[in-house]
Amino acid sequence: MNEERKPTGTVHVALYARVSSEKQAEEGTVASQVAALEQRIAVEGYLVNPEWRFIDDGISGTTLVRPALERLRDLAATGAVDRLYVLAPDRLARRHGHQMVLLEELQACGVEVVFVNRPLGTTPEDQLLVQVQGVIAEYEHAKILERTRRGRRHAARCGCVSVLSKAPYGYRYIDKHTGGGEARYEVIEEEAAVVRQIFGWVGREGCSLREVARRLQQQSVRTQGGRCRWDSGTIGGMLRNSSYQGQAVFGKRRCGAPRPRWRPRRGQAEVAKACHSLYQQPDSEHIRIAVPALVDAELFAAVQERLAENQRRLRVSRPGARYLLQGLLVCSSCGYALSVQRSGLNSKYTYYTCPGTYVSELTHRRVCPNGRQRTEAVEAVVWNDVCALLSEPQRLRQEFERRQQSGVAPGHTVNQKGLHGSLHKVRQSIGRLIDAYTAGLIAAGEFEPRIRRLKERLAKLEAELRLLTEQAKQEEEFRTVFKHLEDFADQMKTGLTTADWGQKREILWALLKRVEVDTDTLHIVYRVTLHPFAESPARGQLQDCCSRLACNACNARIACNAGRRGCVQ
């Protein structure tokens, strides 16, 4: 069957590839997918723009929140993509429901999805095959996880060391190929002596963790990663590790639903690759595996008793957050989350400080140029900006009027009445074409490309109509809201004035995504996207506003020591 094609260069082509694990990404298995897709594209006489090669490395297909997939969907929504090449349906999504959502969305945008391993046809049988492939891919993913989990637990009950993670300090992992068919932990005598010394310092001499870290640093003992500086948290984890008394533990944690992330981690992408989080398991779920012991059971028990005693004598601190913007402030220079410090031991003044400003002669870390900022002044600036957003209905009204003046979205220049007329004509054309094919007036080779183009045109018009209908509905809702907007603003002003500390923190966490702190500027980023509010005459776009850090009492910039003695705050 000969297929009618557009001339080369007139069809806008994109490709999508994905691998699930970090190991696959490191081994470059996604490159084989890209090569197969580019070969298929070249065979069909098309060229793909390098910027339209959408690749997700090491991201699970069980989630729809993927950076490359998000960019692809945004591009397809503009109508720029005519054809998308994917190796197989399970590369697009691992869940059948997600596959159907993506296929319907892309087809509604006029994108023809081509699976290299199996062409996507238009017959009911072809659609059924795609759905069956999606169900099988989802089933296969669940079975792989179940088989892996069951196999690892069975191996752990049999005492196999291969199911454990990285060997702790003092051991070297020997795989089954090197160890003659059985994996094991091998003791490193130099590191084992350090471990025994650490347990002796704490269990017999009663040293604190910080004192142990100082002694190790004085002896120039390096960590497992090769660093000369020891952290007290690392030492505490070593002292609680039962592997040193000869009993390694499997099953300490389990995978579960991902925890909410208020901001991306430093140096990582906005969207997390892992679609799960780890949770601690109770002791009843732990499986003990015998490994060579470095300390005896009595010394290990004495150390645990000492750590428990230190925990009981620890000063009781106030749980939870103690400062209004705790967890929201981020240094704009180095990306660290700001912490709170006091100016002195008995001082009442507190400051938001970037950890990058700490001078470290051992690690030679670059010192952050941003200075510390008074907590009261920063919190006042951010809270006033949030109050201005919630208590100024005229800014919302200006945004509504601006949207009305801007007209409909780009690419949709016809009104609803014209769209209804176009839809009626396309449906009539489809009906006449089917009648002509049934009567034998049109050959199959001519019928299929024509009916496909008409269906693509119909899908685009229906998408435009849905968009305009949603816009009209949204405008009607805005009109209804603005009738009572002034009353809402009056109530909001009263509520913001009388809000206590806990209510203020809940409001800030609900509205703010993060607050980037510079030397004398705050960059407040709200959770609402795409510049949703009208321009403020003082600060520009509210979402990306820059507020001068000034103390309300003395009107001095924070960077110029607004918390000096002359300020009443």
Short mmCIF file of N, CA and C in Angstrom, two decimals, residues 56-186:
data_model
loop_
_atom_site.label_atom_id
_atom_site.label_comp_id
_atom_site.label_asym_id
_atom_site.label_seq_id
_atom_site.Cartn_x
_atom_site.Cartn_y
_atom_site.Cartn_z
N ASP A 56 14.76 11.49 28.26
CA ASP A 56 14.71 11.42 29.72
C ASP A 56 15.65 10.30 30.16
N ASP A 57 16.76 10.67 30.79
CA ASP A 57 17.75 9.69 31.25
C ASP A 57 17.49 9.33 32.71
N GLY A 58 17.30 8.06 32.97
CA GLY A 58 17.18 7.59 34.35
C GLY A 58 15.92 8.04 35.06
N ILE A 59 14.80 8.15 34.34
CA ILE A 59 13.53 8.57 34.94
C ILE A 59 12.51 7.47 34.68
N SER A 60 11.79 7.10 35.72
CA SER A 60 10.83 6.01 35.61
C SER A 60 9.68 6.38 34.70
N GLY A 61 9.18 5.37 33.98
CA GLY A 61 8.04 5.59 33.10
C GLY A 61 6.71 5.47 33.79
N THR A 62 6.71 5.27 35.12
CA THR A 62 5.45 5.19 35.87
C THR A 62 4.92 6.55 36.26
N THR A 63 5.65 7.62 35.99
CA THR A 63 5.19 8.96 36.30
C THR A 63 5.13 9.79 35.03
N LEU A 64 4.20 10.74 35.00
CA LEU A 64 4.08 11.65 33.86
C LEU A 64 4.92 12.90 34.03
N VAL A 65 5.44 13.12 35.23
CA VAL A 65 6.23 14.32 35.49
C VAL A 65 7.68 14.02 35.13
N ARG A 66 8.01 14.25 33.86
CA ARG A 66 9.36 14.06 33.35
C ARG A 66 9.78 15.31 32.58
N PRO A 67 10.99 15.82 32.79
CA PRO A 67 11.38 17.09 32.17
C PRO A 67 11.24 17.09 30.66
N ALA A 68 11.80 16.09 29.98
CA ALA A 68 11.75 16.08 28.51
C ALA A 68 10.32 15.87 28.03
N LEU A 69 9.56 15.02 28.70
CA LEU A 69 8.17 14.81 28.30
C LEU A 69 7.34 16.06 28.49
N GLU A 70 7.61 16.82 29.55
CA GLU A 70 6.89 18.06 29.77
C GLU A 70 7.17 19.06 28.64
N ARG A 71 8.43 19.15 28.23
CA ARG A 71 8.76 20.06 27.13
C ARG A 71 8.11 19.60 25.83
N LEU A 72 8.08 18.30 25.61
CA LEU A 72 7.44 17.77 24.40
C LEU A 72 5.95 18.09 24.38
N ARG A 73 5.28 17.91 25.50
CA ARG A 73 3.84 18.18 25.55
C ARG A 73 3.55 19.67 25.35
N ASP A 74 4.41 20.52 25.92
CA ASP A 74 4.23 21.96 25.72
C ASP A 74 4.42 22.33 24.25
N LEU A 75 5.42 21.74 23.61
CA LEU A 75 5.66 22.03 22.19
C LEU A 75 4.52 21.51 21.33
N ALA A 76 4.02 20.31 21.65
CA ALA A 76 2.92 19.75 20.86
C ALA A 76 1.65 20.58 21.00
N ALA A 77 1.45 21.18 22.17
CA ALA A 77 0.24 21.98 22.39
C ALA A 77 0.21 23.22 21.50
N THR A 78 1.39 23.68 21.06
CA THR A 78 1.43 24.84 20.16
C THR A 78 1.15 24.48 18.71
N GLY A 79 1.06 23.18 18.41
CA GLY A 79 0.81 22.75 17.03
C GLY A 79 2.04 22.73 16.16
N ALA A 80 3.24 22.79 16.78
CA ALA A 80 4.47 22.85 15.97
C ALA A 80 4.92 21.47 15.50
N VAL A 81 4.53 20.40 16.18
CA VAL A 81 5.00 19.05 15.86
C VAL A 81 3.94 18.35 15.02
N ASP A 82 4.36 17.76 13.91
CA ASP A 82 3.45 16.99 13.06
C ASP A 82 3.56 15.49 13.31
N ARG A 83 4.77 15.02 13.63
CA ARG A 83 4.96 13.58 13.79
C ARG A 83 5.97 13.34 14.90
N LEU A 84 5.66 12.37 15.79
CA LEU A 84 6.52 12.01 16.91
C LEU A 84 6.90 10.54 16.80
N TYR A 85 8.21 10.26 16.90
CA TYR A 85 8.72 8.90 16.81
C TYR A 85 9.13 8.42 18.20
N VAL A 86 8.62 7.23 18.57
CA VAL A 86 8.94 6.59 19.85
C VAL A 86 9.26 5.13 19.55
N LEU A 87 10.22 4.57 20.28
CA LEU A 87 10.62 3.20 20.00
C LEU A 87 9.50 2.21 20.28
N ALA A 88 8.83 2.34 21.42
CA ALA A 88 7.77 1.40 21.81
C ALA A 88 6.83 2.12 22.77
N PRO A 89 5.61 1.61 22.93
CA PRO A 89 4.67 2.26 23.85
C PRO A 89 5.17 2.34 25.29
N ASP A 90 5.94 1.32 25.76
CA ASP A 90 6.41 1.36 27.14
C ASP A 90 7.50 2.41 27.34
N ARG A 91 8.12 2.92 26.27
CA ARG A 91 9.05 4.03 26.40
C ARG A 91 8.29 5.34 26.63
N LEU A 92 7.08 5.41 26.11
CA LEU A 92 6.27 6.61 26.32
C LEU A 92 5.72 6.63 27.74
N ALA A 93 5.25 5.49 28.23
CA ALA A 93 4.74 5.38 29.60
C ALA A 93 4.67 3.91 29.95
N ARG A 94 4.84 3.62 31.24
CA ARG A 94 4.80 2.25 31.72
C ARG A 94 3.41 1.84 32.20
N ARG A 95 2.52 2.80 32.31
CA ARG A 95 1.17 2.50 32.77
C ARG A 95 0.19 2.71 31.62
N HIS A 96 -0.76 1.79 31.54
CA HIS A 96 -1.70 1.82 30.43
C HIS A 96 -2.51 3.11 30.43
N GLY A 97 -2.95 3.55 31.60
CA GLY A 97 -3.73 4.79 31.67
C GLY A 97 -2.94 5.99 31.20
N HIS A 98 -1.65 6.06 31.58
CA HIS A 98 -0.81 7.17 31.14
C HIS A 98 -0.61 7.14 29.63
N GLN A 99 -0.45 5.95 29.06
CA GLN A 99 -0.30 5.84 27.61
C GLN A 99 -1.52 6.39 26.89
N MET A 100 -2.71 6.02 27.35
CA MET A 100 -3.93 6.49 26.69
C MET A 100 -4.06 8.02 26.81
N VAL A 101 -3.71 8.55 27.99
CA VAL A 101 -3.79 10.01 28.17
C VAL A 101 -2.85 10.72 27.20
N LEU A 102 -1.61 10.24 27.11
CA LEU A 102 -0.64 10.89 26.24
C LEU A 102 -1.01 10.76 24.77
N LEU A 103 -1.46 9.58 24.35
CA LEU A 103 -1.83 9.39 22.95
C LEU A 103 -3.01 10.27 22.58
N GLU A 104 -4.03 10.32 23.43
CA GLU A 104 -5.19 11.17 23.12
C GLU A 104 -4.80 12.64 23.11
N GLU A 105 -3.94 13.04 24.03
CA GLU A 105 -3.51 14.44 24.06
C GLU A 105 -2.72 14.81 22.82
N LEU A 106 -1.78 13.95 22.43
CA LEU A 106 -0.96 14.25 21.25
C LEU A 106 -1.79 14.22 19.97
N GLN A 107 -2.69 13.27 19.86
CA GLN A 107 -3.53 13.21 18.66
C GLN A 107 -4.48 14.40 18.60
N ALA A 108 -4.96 14.87 19.75
CA ALA A 108 -5.81 16.06 19.75
C ALA A 108 -5.06 17.30 19.31
N CYS A 109 -3.74 17.30 19.51
CA CYS A 109 -2.91 18.43 19.07
C CYS A 109 -2.45 18.26 17.63
N GLY A 110 -2.92 17.21 16.95
CA GLY A 110 -2.54 17.00 15.57
C GLY A 110 -1.21 16.31 15.38
N VAL A 111 -0.71 15.62 16.39
CA VAL A 111 0.58 14.94 16.31
C VAL A 111 0.34 13.47 15.97
N GLU A 112 1.01 13.00 14.94
CA GLU A 112 0.94 11.59 14.58
C GLU A 112 2.05 10.84 15.31
N VAL A 113 1.68 9.91 16.17
CA VAL A 113 2.63 9.14 16.96
C VAL A 113 3.01 7.87 16.18
N VAL A 114 4.32 7.67 16.00
CA VAL A 114 4.83 6.52 15.25
C VAL A 114 5.68 5.69 16.20
N PHE A 115 5.28 4.44 16.44
CA PHE A 115 6.07 3.50 17.22
C PHE A 115 6.91 2.68 16.24
N VAL A 116 8.22 2.66 16.46
CA VAL A 116 9.13 2.02 15.52
C VAL A 116 8.94 0.51 15.50
N ASN A 117 8.74 -0.10 16.67
CA ASN A 117 8.63 -1.55 16.71
C ASN A 117 7.27 -2.06 16.24
N ARG A 118 6.25 -1.17 16.20
CA ARG A 118 4.91 -1.57 15.74
C ARG A 118 4.17 -0.33 15.28
N PRO A 119 3.89 -0.19 13.98
CA PRO A 119 3.18 0.99 13.50
C PRO A 119 1.83 1.14 14.18
N LEU A 120 1.48 2.38 14.48
CA LEU A 120 0.20 2.69 15.10
C LEU A 120 -0.84 2.93 14.01
N GLY A 121 -1.70 1.96 13.79
CA GLY A 121 -2.71 2.08 12.76
C GLY A 121 -3.99 2.74 13.25
N THR A 122 -4.95 2.83 12.38
CA THR A 122 -6.22 3.48 12.70
C THR A 122 -7.36 2.49 12.86
N THR A 123 -7.13 1.21 12.58
CA THR A 123 -8.20 0.22 12.69
C THR A 123 -8.43 -0.13 14.16
N PRO A 124 -9.60 -0.66 14.50
CA PRO A 124 -9.85 -1.07 15.89
C PRO A 124 -8.86 -2.13 16.38
N GLU A 125 -8.42 -3.00 15.48
CA GLU A 125 -7.45 -4.02 15.87
C GLU A 125 -6.12 -3.39 16.28
N ASP A 126 -5.68 -2.35 15.52
CA ASP A 126 -4.43 -1.68 15.86
C ASP A 126 -4.53 -0.96 17.20
N GLN A 127 -5.66 -0.30 17.43
CA GLN A 127 -5.85 0.38 18.71
C GLN A 127 -5.87 -0.64 19.86
N LEU A 128 -6.49 -1.77 19.65
CA LEU A 128 -6.53 -2.80 20.68
C LEU A 128 -5.13 -3.32 20.98
N LEU A 129 -4.31 -3.48 19.94
CA LEU A 129 -2.95 -3.96 20.15
C LEU A 129 -2.14 -2.99 21.00
N VAL A 130 -2.28 -1.71 20.72
CA VAL A 130 -1.55 -0.71 21.52
C VAL A 130 -1.99 -0.77 22.98
N GLN A 131 -3.29 -0.91 23.21
CA GLN A 131 -3.78 -0.99 24.59
C GLN A 131 -3.27 -2.24 25.28
N VAL A 132 -3.25 -3.36 24.55
CA VAL A 132 -2.75 -4.60 25.13
C VAL A 132 -1.27 -4.47 25.47
N GLN A 133 -0.49 -3.82 24.59
CA GLN A 133 0.92 -3.59 24.87
C GLN A 133 1.10 -2.73 26.12
N GLY A 134 0.24 -1.74 26.29
CA GLY A 134 0.34 -0.90 27.48
C GLY A 134 0.03 -1.67 28.75
N VAL A 135 -1.00 -2.50 28.71
CA VAL A 135 -1.33 -3.32 29.88
C VAL A 135 -0.21 -4.29 30.20
N ILE A 136 0.37 -4.92 29.17
CA ILE A 136 1.45 -5.87 29.39
C ILE A 136 2.69 -5.16 29.95
N ALA A 137 2.98 -3.95 29.46
CA ALA A 137 4.14 -3.21 29.97
C ALA A 137 3.95 -2.88 31.45
N GLU A 138 2.74 -2.45 31.82
CA GLU A 138 2.48 -2.16 33.23
C GLU A 138 2.58 -3.43 34.08
N TYR A 139 2.04 -4.53 33.58
CA TYR A 139 2.11 -5.80 34.30
C TYR A 139 3.56 -6.27 34.43
N GLU A 140 4.34 -6.11 33.35
CA GLU A 140 5.74 -6.52 33.38
C GLU A 140 6.52 -5.71 34.40
N HIS A 141 6.26 -4.41 34.48
CA HIS A 141 6.95 -3.56 35.44
C HIS A 141 6.64 -4.00 36.87
N ALA A 142 5.37 -4.29 37.16
CA ALA A 142 5.00 -4.74 38.50
C ALA A 142 5.61 -6.09 38.82
N LYS A 143 5.66 -6.99 37.83
CA LYS A 143 6.23 -8.30 38.08
C LYS A 143 7.74 -8.23 38.31
N ILE A 144 8.42 -7.36 37.57
CA ILE A 144 9.86 -7.20 37.77
C ILE A 144 10.15 -6.73 39.19
N LEU A 145 9.39 -5.74 39.66
CA LEU A 145 9.58 -5.25 41.02
C LEU A 145 9.31 -6.35 42.05
N GLU A 146 8.23 -7.10 41.84
CA GLU A 146 7.87 -8.14 42.80
C GLU A 146 8.91 -9.26 42.80
N ARG A 147 9.36 -9.69 41.62
CA ARG A 147 10.37 -10.76 41.57
C ARG A 147 11.68 -10.31 42.20
N THR A 148 12.06 -9.05 41.94
CA THR A 148 13.31 -8.54 42.52
C THR A 148 13.21 -8.48 44.04
N ARG A 149 12.10 -7.96 44.55
CA ARG A 149 11.92 -7.86 46.00
C ARG A 149 11.91 -9.24 46.65
N ARG A 150 11.16 -10.17 46.07
CA ARG A 150 11.06 -11.52 46.64
C ARG A 150 12.41 -12.24 46.57
N GLY A 151 13.12 -12.08 45.46
CA GLY A 151 14.43 -12.73 45.33
C GLY A 151 15.44 -12.18 46.30
N ARG A 152 15.45 -10.87 46.51
CA ARG A 152 16.41 -10.27 47.45
C ARG A 152 16.11 -10.70 48.89
N ARG A 153 14.84 -10.75 49.26
CA ARG A 153 14.49 -11.17 50.62
C ARG A 153 14.85 -12.65 50.83
N HIS A 154 14.62 -13.48 49.83
CA HIS A 154 14.99 -14.90 49.96
C HIS A 154 16.50 -15.05 50.10
N ALA A 155 17.26 -14.28 49.31
CA ALA A 155 18.71 -14.35 49.42
C ALA A 155 19.19 -13.84 50.78
N ALA A 156 18.52 -12.82 51.32
CA ALA A 156 18.91 -12.31 52.64
C ALA A 156 18.64 -13.35 53.73
N ARG A 157 17.51 -14.05 53.64
CA ARG A 157 17.23 -15.09 54.63
C ARG A 157 18.23 -16.24 54.54
N CYS A 158 18.79 -16.45 53.35
CA CYS A 158 19.81 -17.48 53.18
C CYS A 158 21.20 -17.01 53.60
N GLY A 159 21.32 -15.74 54.01
CA GLY A 159 22.59 -15.22 54.48
C GLY A 159 23.51 -14.71 53.40
N CYS A 160 23.00 -14.37 52.23
CA CYS A 160 23.83 -13.87 51.12
C CYS A 160 24.18 -12.41 51.35
N VAL A 161 25.45 -12.10 51.31
CA VAL A 161 25.92 -10.73 51.51
C VAL A 161 25.66 -9.87 50.28
N SER A 162 25.42 -10.50 49.13
CA SER A 162 25.27 -9.75 47.88
C SER A 162 24.05 -8.84 47.89
N VAL A 163 23.07 -9.08 48.78
CA VAL A 163 21.88 -8.23 48.80
C VAL A 163 22.11 -6.94 49.56
N LEU A 164 23.21 -6.82 50.28
CA LEU A 164 23.50 -5.62 51.05
C LEU A 164 23.99 -4.51 50.13
N SER A 165 23.93 -3.31 50.64
CA SER A 165 24.41 -2.16 49.88
C SER A 165 25.92 -2.03 50.06
N LYS A 166 26.44 -0.84 49.89
CA LYS A 166 27.88 -0.61 49.94
C LYS A 166 28.45 -1.05 51.29
N ALA A 167 29.60 -1.67 51.27
CA ALA A 167 30.25 -2.13 52.49
C ALA A 167 30.63 -0.93 53.36
N PRO A 168 30.40 -1.01 54.68
CA PRO A 168 30.74 0.12 55.56
C PRO A 168 32.25 0.26 55.73
N TYR A 169 32.64 1.32 56.42
CA TYR A 169 34.06 1.59 56.68
C TYR A 169 34.65 0.44 57.49
N GLY A 170 35.78 -0.06 57.04
CA GLY A 170 36.42 -1.19 57.69
C GLY A 170 36.30 -2.48 56.92
N TYR A 171 35.45 -2.50 55.88
CA TYR A 171 35.23 -3.70 55.08
C TYR A 171 35.47 -3.40 53.60
N ARG A 172 35.69 -4.47 52.85
CA ARG A 172 35.76 -4.41 51.40
C ARG A 172 34.82 -5.48 50.84
N TYR A 173 33.97 -5.08 49.90
CA TYR A 173 33.02 -6.02 49.33
C TYR A 173 33.70 -6.85 48.24
N ILE A 174 33.59 -8.18 48.35
CA ILE A 174 34.13 -9.10 47.37
C ILE A 174 32.95 -9.78 46.68
N ASP A 175 32.80 -9.55 45.36
CA ASP A 175 31.67 -10.15 44.65
C ASP A 175 31.88 -11.64 44.46
N LYS A 176 30.83 -12.30 43.98
CA LYS A 176 30.88 -13.76 43.87
C LYS A 176 31.85 -14.24 42.79
N HIS A 177 32.11 -13.40 41.78
CA HIS A 177 33.06 -13.81 40.74
C HIS A 177 34.50 -13.80 41.28
N THR A 178 34.79 -12.80 42.10
CA THR A 178 36.14 -12.73 42.69
C THR A 178 36.27 -13.67 43.88
N GLY A 179 35.19 -13.87 44.61
CA GLY A 179 35.23 -14.67 45.82
C GLY A 179 34.98 -16.14 45.63
N GLY A 180 35.09 -16.66 44.43
CA GLY A 180 34.92 -18.08 44.19
C GLY A 180 33.49 -18.55 44.25
N GLY A 181 32.55 -17.73 43.78
CA GLY A 181 31.15 -18.14 43.73
C GLY A 181 30.32 -17.68 44.89
N GLU A 182 30.89 -16.96 45.87
CA GLU A 182 30.14 -16.49 47.03
C GLU A 182 30.63 -15.09 47.40
N ALA A 183 29.69 -14.16 47.49
CA ALA A 183 30.04 -12.79 47.88
C ALA A 183 30.28 -12.73 49.39
N ARG A 184 31.15 -11.81 49.81
CA ARG A 184 31.45 -11.69 51.23
C ARG A 184 32.04 -10.31 51.53
N TYR A 185 32.10 -10.01 52.84
CA TYR A 185 32.79 -8.82 53.32
C TYR A 185 34.20 -9.24 53.76
N GLU A 186 35.20 -8.52 53.30
CA GLU A 186 36.59 -8.76 53.70
C GLU A 186 37.06 -7.61 54.57
#
